[in-house]
Tab-separated table of C-alpha atoms in Angstrom:
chain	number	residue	atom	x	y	z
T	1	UNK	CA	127.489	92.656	94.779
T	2	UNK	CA	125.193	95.760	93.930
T	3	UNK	CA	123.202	94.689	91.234
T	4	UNK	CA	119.582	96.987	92.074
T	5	UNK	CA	118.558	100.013	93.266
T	6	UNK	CA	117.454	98.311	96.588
T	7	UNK	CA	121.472	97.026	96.666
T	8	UNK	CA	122.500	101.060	96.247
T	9	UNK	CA	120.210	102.506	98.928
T	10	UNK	CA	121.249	99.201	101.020
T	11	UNK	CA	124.846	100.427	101.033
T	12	UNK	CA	123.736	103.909	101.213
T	13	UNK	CA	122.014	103.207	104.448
T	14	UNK	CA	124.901	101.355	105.401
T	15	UNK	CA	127.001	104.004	105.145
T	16	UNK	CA	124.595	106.713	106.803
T	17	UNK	CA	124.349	103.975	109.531
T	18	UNK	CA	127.889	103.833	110.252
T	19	UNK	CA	128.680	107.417	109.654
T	20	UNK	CA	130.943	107.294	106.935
T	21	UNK	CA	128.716	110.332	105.456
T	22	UNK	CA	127.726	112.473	108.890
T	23	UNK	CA	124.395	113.771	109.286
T	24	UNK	CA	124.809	117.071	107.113
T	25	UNK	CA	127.512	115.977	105.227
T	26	UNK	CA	127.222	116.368	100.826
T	27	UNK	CA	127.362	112.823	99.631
T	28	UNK	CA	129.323	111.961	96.152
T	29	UNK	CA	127.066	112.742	93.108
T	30	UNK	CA	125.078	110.288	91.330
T	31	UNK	CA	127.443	109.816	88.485
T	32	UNK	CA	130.655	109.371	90.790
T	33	UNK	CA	128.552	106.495	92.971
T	34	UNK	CA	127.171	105.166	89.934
T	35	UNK	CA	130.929	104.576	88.568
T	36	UNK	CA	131.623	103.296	92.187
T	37	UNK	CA	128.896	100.615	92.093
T	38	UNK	CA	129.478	100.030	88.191
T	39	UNK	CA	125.445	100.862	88.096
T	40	UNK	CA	123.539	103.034	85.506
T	41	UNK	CA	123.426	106.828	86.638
T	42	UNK	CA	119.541	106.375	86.857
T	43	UNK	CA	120.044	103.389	89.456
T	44	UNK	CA	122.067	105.769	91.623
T	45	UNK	CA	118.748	108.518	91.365
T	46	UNK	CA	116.384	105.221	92.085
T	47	UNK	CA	118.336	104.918	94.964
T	48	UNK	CA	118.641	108.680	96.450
T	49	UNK	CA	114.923	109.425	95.281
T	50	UNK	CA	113.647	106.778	98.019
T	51	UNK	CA	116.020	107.573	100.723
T	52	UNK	CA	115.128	111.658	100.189
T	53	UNK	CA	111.000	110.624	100.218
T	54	UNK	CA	112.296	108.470	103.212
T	55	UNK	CA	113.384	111.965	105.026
T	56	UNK	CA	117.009	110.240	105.273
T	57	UNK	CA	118.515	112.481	102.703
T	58	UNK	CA	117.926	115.990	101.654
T	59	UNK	CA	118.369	116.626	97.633
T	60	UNK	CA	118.709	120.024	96.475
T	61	UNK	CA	118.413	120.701	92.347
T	62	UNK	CA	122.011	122.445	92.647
T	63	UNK	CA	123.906	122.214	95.689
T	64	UNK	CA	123.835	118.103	95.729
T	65	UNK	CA	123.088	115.685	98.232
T	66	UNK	CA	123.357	115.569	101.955
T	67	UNK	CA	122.656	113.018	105.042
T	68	UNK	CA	119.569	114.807	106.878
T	69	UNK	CA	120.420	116.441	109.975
T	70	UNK	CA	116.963	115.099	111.652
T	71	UNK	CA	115.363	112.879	109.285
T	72	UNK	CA	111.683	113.557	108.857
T	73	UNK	CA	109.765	109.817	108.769
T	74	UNK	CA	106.515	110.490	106.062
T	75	UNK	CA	103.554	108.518	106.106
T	76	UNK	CA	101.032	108.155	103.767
T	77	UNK	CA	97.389	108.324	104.766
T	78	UNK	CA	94.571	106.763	102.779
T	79	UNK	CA	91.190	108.745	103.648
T	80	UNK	CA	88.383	106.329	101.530
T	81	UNK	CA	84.742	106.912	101.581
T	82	UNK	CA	83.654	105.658	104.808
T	83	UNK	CA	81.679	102.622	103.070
T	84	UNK	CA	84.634	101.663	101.458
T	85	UNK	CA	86.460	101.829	105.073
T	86	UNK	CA	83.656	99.555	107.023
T	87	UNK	CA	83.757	97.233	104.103
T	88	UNK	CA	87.493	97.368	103.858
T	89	UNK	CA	87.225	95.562	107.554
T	90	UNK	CA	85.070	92.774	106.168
T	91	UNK	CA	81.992	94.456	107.709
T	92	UNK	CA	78.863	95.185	105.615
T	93	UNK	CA	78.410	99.267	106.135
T	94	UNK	CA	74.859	101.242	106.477
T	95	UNK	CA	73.896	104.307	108.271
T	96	UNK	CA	71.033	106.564	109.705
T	97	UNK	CA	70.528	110.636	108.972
T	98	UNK	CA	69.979	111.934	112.231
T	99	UNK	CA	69.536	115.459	111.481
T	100	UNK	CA	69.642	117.629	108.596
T	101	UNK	CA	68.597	121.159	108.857
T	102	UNK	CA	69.533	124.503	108.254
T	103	UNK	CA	71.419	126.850	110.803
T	104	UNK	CA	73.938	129.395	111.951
T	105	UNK	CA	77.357	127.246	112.249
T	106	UNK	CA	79.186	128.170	115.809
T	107	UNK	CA	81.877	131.322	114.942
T	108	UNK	CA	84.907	128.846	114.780
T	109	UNK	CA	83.218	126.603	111.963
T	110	UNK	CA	82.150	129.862	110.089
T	111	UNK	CA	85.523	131.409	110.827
T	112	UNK	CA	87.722	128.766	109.692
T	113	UNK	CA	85.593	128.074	106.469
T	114	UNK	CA	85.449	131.845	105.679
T	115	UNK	CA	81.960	131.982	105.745
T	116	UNK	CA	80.323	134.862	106.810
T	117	UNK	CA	79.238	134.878	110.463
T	118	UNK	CA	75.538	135.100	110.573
T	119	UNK	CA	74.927	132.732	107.346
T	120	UNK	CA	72.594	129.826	107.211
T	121	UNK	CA	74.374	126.799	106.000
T	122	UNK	CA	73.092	123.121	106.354
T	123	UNK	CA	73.741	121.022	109.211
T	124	UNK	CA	74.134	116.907	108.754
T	125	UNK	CA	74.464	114.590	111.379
T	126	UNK	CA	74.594	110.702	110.444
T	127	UNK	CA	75.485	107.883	112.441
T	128	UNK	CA	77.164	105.756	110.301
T	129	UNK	CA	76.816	101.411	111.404
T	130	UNK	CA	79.744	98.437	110.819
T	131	UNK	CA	77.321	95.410	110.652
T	132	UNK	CA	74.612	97.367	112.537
T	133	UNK	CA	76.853	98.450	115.486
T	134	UNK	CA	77.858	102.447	115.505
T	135	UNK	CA	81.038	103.040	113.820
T	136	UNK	CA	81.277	106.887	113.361
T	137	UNK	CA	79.380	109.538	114.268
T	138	UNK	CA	79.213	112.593	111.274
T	139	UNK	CA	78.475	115.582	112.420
T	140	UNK	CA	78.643	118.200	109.122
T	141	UNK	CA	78.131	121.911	108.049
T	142	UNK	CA	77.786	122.039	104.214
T	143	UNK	CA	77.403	125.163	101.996
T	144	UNK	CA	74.674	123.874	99.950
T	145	UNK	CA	75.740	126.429	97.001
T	146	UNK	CA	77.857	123.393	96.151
T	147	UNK	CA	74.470	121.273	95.967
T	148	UNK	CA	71.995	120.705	92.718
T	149	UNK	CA	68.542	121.507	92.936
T	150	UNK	CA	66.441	119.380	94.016
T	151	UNK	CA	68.853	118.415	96.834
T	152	UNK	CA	70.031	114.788	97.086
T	153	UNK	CA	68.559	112.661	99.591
T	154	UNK	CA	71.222	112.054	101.964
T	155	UNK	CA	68.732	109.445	103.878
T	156	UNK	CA	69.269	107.356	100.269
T	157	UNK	CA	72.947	107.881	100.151
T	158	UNK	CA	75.060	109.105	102.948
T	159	UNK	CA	76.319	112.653	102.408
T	160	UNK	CA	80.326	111.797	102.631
T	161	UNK	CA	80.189	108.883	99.555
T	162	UNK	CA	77.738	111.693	97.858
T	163	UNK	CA	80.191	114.646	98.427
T	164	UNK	CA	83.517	112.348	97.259
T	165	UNK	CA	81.889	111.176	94.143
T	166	UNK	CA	80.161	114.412	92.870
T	167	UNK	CA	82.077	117.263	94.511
T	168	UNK	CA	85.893	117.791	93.468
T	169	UNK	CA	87.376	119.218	96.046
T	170	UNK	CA	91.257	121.369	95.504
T	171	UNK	CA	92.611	121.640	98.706
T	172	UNK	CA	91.649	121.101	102.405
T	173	UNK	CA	93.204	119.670	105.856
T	174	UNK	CA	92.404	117.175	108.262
T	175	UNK	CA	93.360	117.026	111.860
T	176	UNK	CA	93.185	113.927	114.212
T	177	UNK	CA	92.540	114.002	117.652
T	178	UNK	CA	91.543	112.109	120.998
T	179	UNK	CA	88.505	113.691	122.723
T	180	UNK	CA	86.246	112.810	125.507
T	181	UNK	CA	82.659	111.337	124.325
T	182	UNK	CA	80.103	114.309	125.280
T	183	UNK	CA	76.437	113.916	125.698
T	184	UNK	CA	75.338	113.889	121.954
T	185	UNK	CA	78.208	111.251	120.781
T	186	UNK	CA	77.555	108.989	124.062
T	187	UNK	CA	74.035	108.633	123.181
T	188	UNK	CA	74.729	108.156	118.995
T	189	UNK	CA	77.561	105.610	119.991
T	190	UNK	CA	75.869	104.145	123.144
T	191	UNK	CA	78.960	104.725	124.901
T	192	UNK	CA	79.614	106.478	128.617
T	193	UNK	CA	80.136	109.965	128.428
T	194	UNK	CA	83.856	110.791	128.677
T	195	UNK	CA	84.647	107.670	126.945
T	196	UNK	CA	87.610	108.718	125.119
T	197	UNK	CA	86.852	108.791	121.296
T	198	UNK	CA	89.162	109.110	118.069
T	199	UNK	CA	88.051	111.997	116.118
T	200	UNK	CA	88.743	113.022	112.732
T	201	UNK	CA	87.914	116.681	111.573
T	202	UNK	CA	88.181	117.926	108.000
T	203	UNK	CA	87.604	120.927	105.839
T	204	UNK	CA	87.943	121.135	102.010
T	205	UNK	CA	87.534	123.724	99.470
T	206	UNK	CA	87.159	124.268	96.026
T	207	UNK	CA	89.647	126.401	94.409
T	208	UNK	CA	87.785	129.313	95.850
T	209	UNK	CA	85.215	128.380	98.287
T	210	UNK	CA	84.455	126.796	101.320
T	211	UNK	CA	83.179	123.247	100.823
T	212	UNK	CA	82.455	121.362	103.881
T	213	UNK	CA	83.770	120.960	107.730
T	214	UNK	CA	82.961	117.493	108.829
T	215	UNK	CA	83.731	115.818	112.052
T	216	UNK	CA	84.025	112.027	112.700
T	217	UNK	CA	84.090	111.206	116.009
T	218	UNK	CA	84.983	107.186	116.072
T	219	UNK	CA	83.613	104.583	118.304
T	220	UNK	CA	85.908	103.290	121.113
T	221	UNK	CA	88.956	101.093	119.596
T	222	UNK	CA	89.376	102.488	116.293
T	223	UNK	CA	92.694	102.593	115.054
T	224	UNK	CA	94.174	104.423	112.123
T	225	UNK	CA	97.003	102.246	110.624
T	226	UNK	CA	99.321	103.069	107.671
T	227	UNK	CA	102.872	101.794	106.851
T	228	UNK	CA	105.723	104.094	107.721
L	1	UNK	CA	92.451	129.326	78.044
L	2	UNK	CA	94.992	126.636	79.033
L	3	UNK	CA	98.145	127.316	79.559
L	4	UNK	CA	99.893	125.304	82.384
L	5	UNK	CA	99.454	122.074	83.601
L	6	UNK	CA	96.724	123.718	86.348
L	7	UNK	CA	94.553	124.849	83.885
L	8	UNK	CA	94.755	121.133	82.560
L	9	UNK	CA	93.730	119.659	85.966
L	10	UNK	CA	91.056	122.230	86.354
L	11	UNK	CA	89.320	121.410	83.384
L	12	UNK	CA	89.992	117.765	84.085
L	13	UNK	CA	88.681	118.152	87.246
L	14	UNK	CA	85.756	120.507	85.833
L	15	UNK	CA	84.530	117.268	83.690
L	16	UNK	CA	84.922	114.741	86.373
L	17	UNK	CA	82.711	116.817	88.526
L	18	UNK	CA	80.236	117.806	85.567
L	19	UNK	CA	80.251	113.767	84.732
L	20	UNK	CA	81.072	114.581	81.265
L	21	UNK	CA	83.690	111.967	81.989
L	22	UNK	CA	81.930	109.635	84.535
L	23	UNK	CA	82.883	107.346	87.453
L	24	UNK	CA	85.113	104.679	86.112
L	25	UNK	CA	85.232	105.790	82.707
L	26	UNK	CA	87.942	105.767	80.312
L	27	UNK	CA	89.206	109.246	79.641
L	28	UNK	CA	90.936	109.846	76.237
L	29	UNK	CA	94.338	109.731	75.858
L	30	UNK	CA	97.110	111.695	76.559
L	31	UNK	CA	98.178	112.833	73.032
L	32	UNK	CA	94.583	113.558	72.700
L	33	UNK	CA	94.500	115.621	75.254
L	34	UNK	CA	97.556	117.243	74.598
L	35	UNK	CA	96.325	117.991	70.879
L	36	UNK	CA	92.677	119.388	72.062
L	37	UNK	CA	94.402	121.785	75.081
L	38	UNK	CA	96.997	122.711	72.598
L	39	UNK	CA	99.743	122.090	75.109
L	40	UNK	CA	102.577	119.497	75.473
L	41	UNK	CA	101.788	115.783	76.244
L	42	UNK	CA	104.547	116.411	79.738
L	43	UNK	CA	101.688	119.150	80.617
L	44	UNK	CA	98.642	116.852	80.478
L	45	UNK	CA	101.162	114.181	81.985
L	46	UNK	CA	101.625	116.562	84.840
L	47	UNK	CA	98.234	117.146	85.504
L	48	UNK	CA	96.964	113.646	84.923
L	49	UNK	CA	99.588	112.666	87.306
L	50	UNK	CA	98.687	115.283	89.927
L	51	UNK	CA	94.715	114.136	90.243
L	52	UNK	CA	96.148	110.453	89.598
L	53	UNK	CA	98.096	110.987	93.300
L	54	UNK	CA	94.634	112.607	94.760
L	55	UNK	CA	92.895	109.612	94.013
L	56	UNK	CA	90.318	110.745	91.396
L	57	UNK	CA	91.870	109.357	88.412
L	58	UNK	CA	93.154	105.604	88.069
L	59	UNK	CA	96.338	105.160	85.743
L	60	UNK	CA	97.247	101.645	84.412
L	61	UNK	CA	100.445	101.428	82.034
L	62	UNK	CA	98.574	99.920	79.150
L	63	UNK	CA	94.873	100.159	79.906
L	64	UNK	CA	94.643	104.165	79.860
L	65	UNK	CA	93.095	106.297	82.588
L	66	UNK	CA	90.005	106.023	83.868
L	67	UNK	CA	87.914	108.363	86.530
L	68	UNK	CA	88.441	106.871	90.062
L	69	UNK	CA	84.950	104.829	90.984
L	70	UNK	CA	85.248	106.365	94.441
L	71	UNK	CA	88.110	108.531	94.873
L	72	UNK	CA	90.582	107.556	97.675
L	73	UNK	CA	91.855	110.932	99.151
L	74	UNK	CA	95.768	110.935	100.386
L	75	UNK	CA	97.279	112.698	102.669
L	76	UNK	CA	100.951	112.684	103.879
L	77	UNK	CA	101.830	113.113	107.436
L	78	UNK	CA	105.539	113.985	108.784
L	79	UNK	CA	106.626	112.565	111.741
L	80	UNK	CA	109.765	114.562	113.450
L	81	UNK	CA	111.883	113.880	116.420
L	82	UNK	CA	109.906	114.753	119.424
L	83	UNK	CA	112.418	117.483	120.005
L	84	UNK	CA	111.744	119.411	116.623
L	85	UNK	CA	108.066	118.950	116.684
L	86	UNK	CA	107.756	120.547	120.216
L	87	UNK	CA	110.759	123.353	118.610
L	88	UNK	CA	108.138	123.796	115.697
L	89	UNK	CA	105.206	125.109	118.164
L	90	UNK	CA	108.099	127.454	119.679
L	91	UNK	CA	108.481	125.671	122.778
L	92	UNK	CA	111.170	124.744	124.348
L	93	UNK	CA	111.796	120.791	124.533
L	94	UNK	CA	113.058	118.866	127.670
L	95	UNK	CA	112.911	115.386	128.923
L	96	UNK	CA	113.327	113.374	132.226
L	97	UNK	CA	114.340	109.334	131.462
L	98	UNK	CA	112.033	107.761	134.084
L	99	UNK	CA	113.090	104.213	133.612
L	100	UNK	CA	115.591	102.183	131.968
L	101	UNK	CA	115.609	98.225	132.521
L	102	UNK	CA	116.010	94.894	130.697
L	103	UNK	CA	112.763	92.572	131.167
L	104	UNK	CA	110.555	90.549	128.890
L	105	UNK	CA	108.220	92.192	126.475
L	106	UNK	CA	104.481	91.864	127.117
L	107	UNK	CA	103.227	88.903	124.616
L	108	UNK	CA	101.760	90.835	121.808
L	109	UNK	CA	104.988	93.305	121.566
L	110	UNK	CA	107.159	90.057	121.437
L	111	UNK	CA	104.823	88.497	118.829
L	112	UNK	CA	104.378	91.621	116.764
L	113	UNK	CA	108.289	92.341	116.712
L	114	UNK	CA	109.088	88.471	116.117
L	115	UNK	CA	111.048	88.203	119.169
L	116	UNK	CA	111.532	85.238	121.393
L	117	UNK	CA	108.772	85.131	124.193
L	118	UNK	CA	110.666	84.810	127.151
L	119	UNK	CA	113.754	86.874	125.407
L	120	UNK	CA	114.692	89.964	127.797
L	121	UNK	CA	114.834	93.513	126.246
L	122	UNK	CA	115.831	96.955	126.928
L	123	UNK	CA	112.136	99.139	128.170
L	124	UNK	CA	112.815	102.618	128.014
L	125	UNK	CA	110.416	105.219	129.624
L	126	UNK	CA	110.777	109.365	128.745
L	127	UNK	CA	108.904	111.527	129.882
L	128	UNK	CA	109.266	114.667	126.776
L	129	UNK	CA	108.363	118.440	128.419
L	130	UNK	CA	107.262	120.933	126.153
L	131	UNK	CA	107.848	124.435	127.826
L	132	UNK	CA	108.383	122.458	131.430
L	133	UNK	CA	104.625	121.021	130.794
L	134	UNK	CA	104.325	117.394	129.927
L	135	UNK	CA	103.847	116.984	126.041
L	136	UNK	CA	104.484	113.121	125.904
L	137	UNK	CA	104.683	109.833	128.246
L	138	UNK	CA	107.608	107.499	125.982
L	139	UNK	CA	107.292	103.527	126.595
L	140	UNK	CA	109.621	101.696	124.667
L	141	UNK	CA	111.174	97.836	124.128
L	142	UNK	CA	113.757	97.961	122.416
L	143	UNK	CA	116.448	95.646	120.909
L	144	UNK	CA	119.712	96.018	122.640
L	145	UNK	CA	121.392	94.454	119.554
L	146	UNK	CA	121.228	97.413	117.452
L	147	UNK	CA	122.876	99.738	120.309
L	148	UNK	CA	126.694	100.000	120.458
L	149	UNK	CA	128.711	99.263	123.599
L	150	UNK	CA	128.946	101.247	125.677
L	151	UNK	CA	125.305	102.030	125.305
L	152	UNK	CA	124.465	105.582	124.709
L	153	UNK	CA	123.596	107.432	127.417
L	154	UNK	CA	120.057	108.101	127.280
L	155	UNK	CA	119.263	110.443	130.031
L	156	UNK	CA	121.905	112.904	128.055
L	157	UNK	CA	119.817	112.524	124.493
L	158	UNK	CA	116.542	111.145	124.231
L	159	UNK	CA	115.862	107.563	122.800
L	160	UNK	CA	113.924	109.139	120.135
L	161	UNK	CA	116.202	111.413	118.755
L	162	UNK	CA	119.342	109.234	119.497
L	163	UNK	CA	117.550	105.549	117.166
L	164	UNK	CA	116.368	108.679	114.799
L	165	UNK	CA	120.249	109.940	113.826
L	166	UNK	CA	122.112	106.337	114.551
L	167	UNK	CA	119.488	104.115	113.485
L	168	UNK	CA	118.365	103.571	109.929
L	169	UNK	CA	114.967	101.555	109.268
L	170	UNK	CA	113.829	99.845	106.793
L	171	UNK	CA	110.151	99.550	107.252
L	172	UNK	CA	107.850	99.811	109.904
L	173	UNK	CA	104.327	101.486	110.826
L	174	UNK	CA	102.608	103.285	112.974
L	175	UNK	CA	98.736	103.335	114.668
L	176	UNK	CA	97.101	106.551	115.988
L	177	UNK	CA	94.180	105.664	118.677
L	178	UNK	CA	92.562	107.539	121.082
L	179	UNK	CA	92.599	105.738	124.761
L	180	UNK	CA	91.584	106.676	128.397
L	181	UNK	CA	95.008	107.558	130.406
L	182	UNK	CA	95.935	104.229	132.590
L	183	UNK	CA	97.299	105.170	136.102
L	184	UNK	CA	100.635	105.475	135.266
L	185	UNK	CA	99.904	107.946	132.259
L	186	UNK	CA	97.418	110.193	134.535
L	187	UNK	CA	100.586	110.236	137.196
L	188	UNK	CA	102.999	111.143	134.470
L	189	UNK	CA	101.222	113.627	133.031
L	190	UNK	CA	99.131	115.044	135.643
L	191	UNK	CA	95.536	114.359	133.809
L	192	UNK	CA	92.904	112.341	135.895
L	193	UNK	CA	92.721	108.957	134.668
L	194	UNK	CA	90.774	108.048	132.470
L	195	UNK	CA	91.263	111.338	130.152
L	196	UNK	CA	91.096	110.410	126.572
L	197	UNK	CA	94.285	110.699	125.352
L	198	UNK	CA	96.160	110.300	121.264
L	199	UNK	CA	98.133	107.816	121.241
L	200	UNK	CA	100.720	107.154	118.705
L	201	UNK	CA	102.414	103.443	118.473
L	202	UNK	CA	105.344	102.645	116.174
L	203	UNK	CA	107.423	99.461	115.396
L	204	UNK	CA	110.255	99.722	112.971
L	205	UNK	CA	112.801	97.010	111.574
L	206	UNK	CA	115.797	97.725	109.669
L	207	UNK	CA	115.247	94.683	106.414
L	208	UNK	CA	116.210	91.791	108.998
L	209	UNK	CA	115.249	92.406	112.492
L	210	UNK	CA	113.027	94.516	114.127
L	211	UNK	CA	114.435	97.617	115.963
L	212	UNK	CA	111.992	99.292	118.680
L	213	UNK	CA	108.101	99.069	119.543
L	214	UNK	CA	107.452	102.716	121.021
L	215	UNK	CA	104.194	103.963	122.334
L	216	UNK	CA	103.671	107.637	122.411
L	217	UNK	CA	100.682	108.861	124.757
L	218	UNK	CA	99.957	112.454	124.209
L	219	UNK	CA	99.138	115.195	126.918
L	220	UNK	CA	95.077	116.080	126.405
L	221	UNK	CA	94.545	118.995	123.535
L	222	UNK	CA	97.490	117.063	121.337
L	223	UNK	CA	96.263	117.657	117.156
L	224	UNK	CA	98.029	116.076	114.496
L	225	UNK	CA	97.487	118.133	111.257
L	226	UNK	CA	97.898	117.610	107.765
L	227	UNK	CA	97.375	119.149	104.069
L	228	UNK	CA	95.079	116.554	102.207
């Protein structure tokens, strides 16, 4: 008996499953299934709306409903302060500012951000600790037009939870990748060099400018874990 | 002057940041909103909505809105068939099956899938080309229960893309690492072992049973990016 919108998209599935709609094929509209299942119309849309943010449909406003020809899986990231993170893990979460000075980022950093070449921006490294043992290590350009004066004191507070809860930030991306330790992150993480090391880069931007481009670079066994 | 709902969440967004509405605060209403902006209560809805799904604003049904204490940044990653991620670089995509056998499950994958211990299941290993170069070493259990008889034939279409189009899941999730290549990885795709490597791991179950535990170990220079 379909009683909720979990019943619907279970027969839905069902029916994807067993190819009774084809991959590509226009499935009946919501008002003809909802007559079907003797459900309310909005059921139906319950229904399709999960299966569509589920990749296994494709809605379009006017030309209906079909099965997905290659249905696209979506996950769903969380990126929290990386206090929140350590403590997240029942750890208790504190860190050291390694470096902090200002310099000429490498072309690829100024070239991504839009910054101009030969510009001074400021430089942050942290090593950031998961009940004292390393646990990231941050290694930062900042444009510090986007800090007050006088500067924070990123030895007092770390410069990520600092940046999240002051800056707003309108877009940016974030790429993951494996990499092999090199001589600064062996030493910060007291791993062997070449150890291979999940790192996180990011860059984010105000509506107009350049923000930040940050790079975590994880110590051995960290895991990123969402539901799918 | 505000006119749509992105003039709304900038000047939301230009409070937050200005801490004329601070961390954890209540902000006013919507239909006080609406009334100050002199725009629909749907337009503040949208924007509320909008920094509500970046994580700076915290929206309870009754209690109101308040400003995020530490704003929890999403971001949504897709996750294709192998075949149409390697198409989307504009490479070609090929595979080689490398072995197909039935045999009992390492511990963990039994205990993490909820299978019997000594239980026999189908391991799957692809090897996915991108442009003739290796791109990805597959491992896979699977449950033979969910494949039809005869089975599919799964040097002809991959295991990936075949469970993708036949086999509708329910839930599941999926860890990113980074990991030195074991011997059989470095042999498979020519890297010394030891390389640090991305590797993805998925399980999925359709609402009863699960379906597949896949591991996904990435030739070196592999990104994943995303839009935060």
């Amino acid at each position: 008996m379909i009683a909720g919108w979990e019943d619907v998209r279970a027969e839905v599935l069902r029916r994807i499953r067993a190819r009774l709609w084809a991959p590509g094929a226009l499935i009946p509209g919501e008002e003809a299934l909802a007559a079907e299942f003797g459900v309310a119309r909005a059921t139906v849309n319950r229904a399709l709306r999960d299966l569509a943010e589920a990749g296994l449909l494709e809605r379009r406003r006017k030309a209906g409903t079909r099965v997905a020809l290659l249905p696209v899986r979506r996950a769903t990231l969380e990126i929290p302060v990386i206090r929140q993170e350590v403590e997240a893990r029942g750890q208790s979460h504190s860190f050291r500012l390694l470096a902090m000075r200002m310099a000429v980022p490498p072309l690829p950093v100024a070239g991504q951000l839009g910054w101009a070449p030969d510009a001074e921006k400021l430089y942050l490294e942290t090593l950031h600790l998961a009940d004292g043992k390393p646990y990231a290590h941050e290694t930062r350009w900042l444009d510090p037009a986007h800090l007050p004066d006088p500067r924070p004191d990123f030895a007092a507070v770390s410069v990520n939870e600092w940046l999240v809860t002051h800056v707003a930030f309108a877009t940016g991306d974030i790429a993951f990748a494996a990499e092999a330790a090199d001589a600064r992150s062996a030493e910060v993480l007291g791993v062997a060099q070449g150890a291979a090391l999940f790192v996180t880069e990011r860059t984010t931007f105000t509506t107009e400018t350049a923000i930040t481009f940050v790079r975590l670079i994880h110590a051995p066994g960290y895991r990123m874990v969402t539901m799918v």
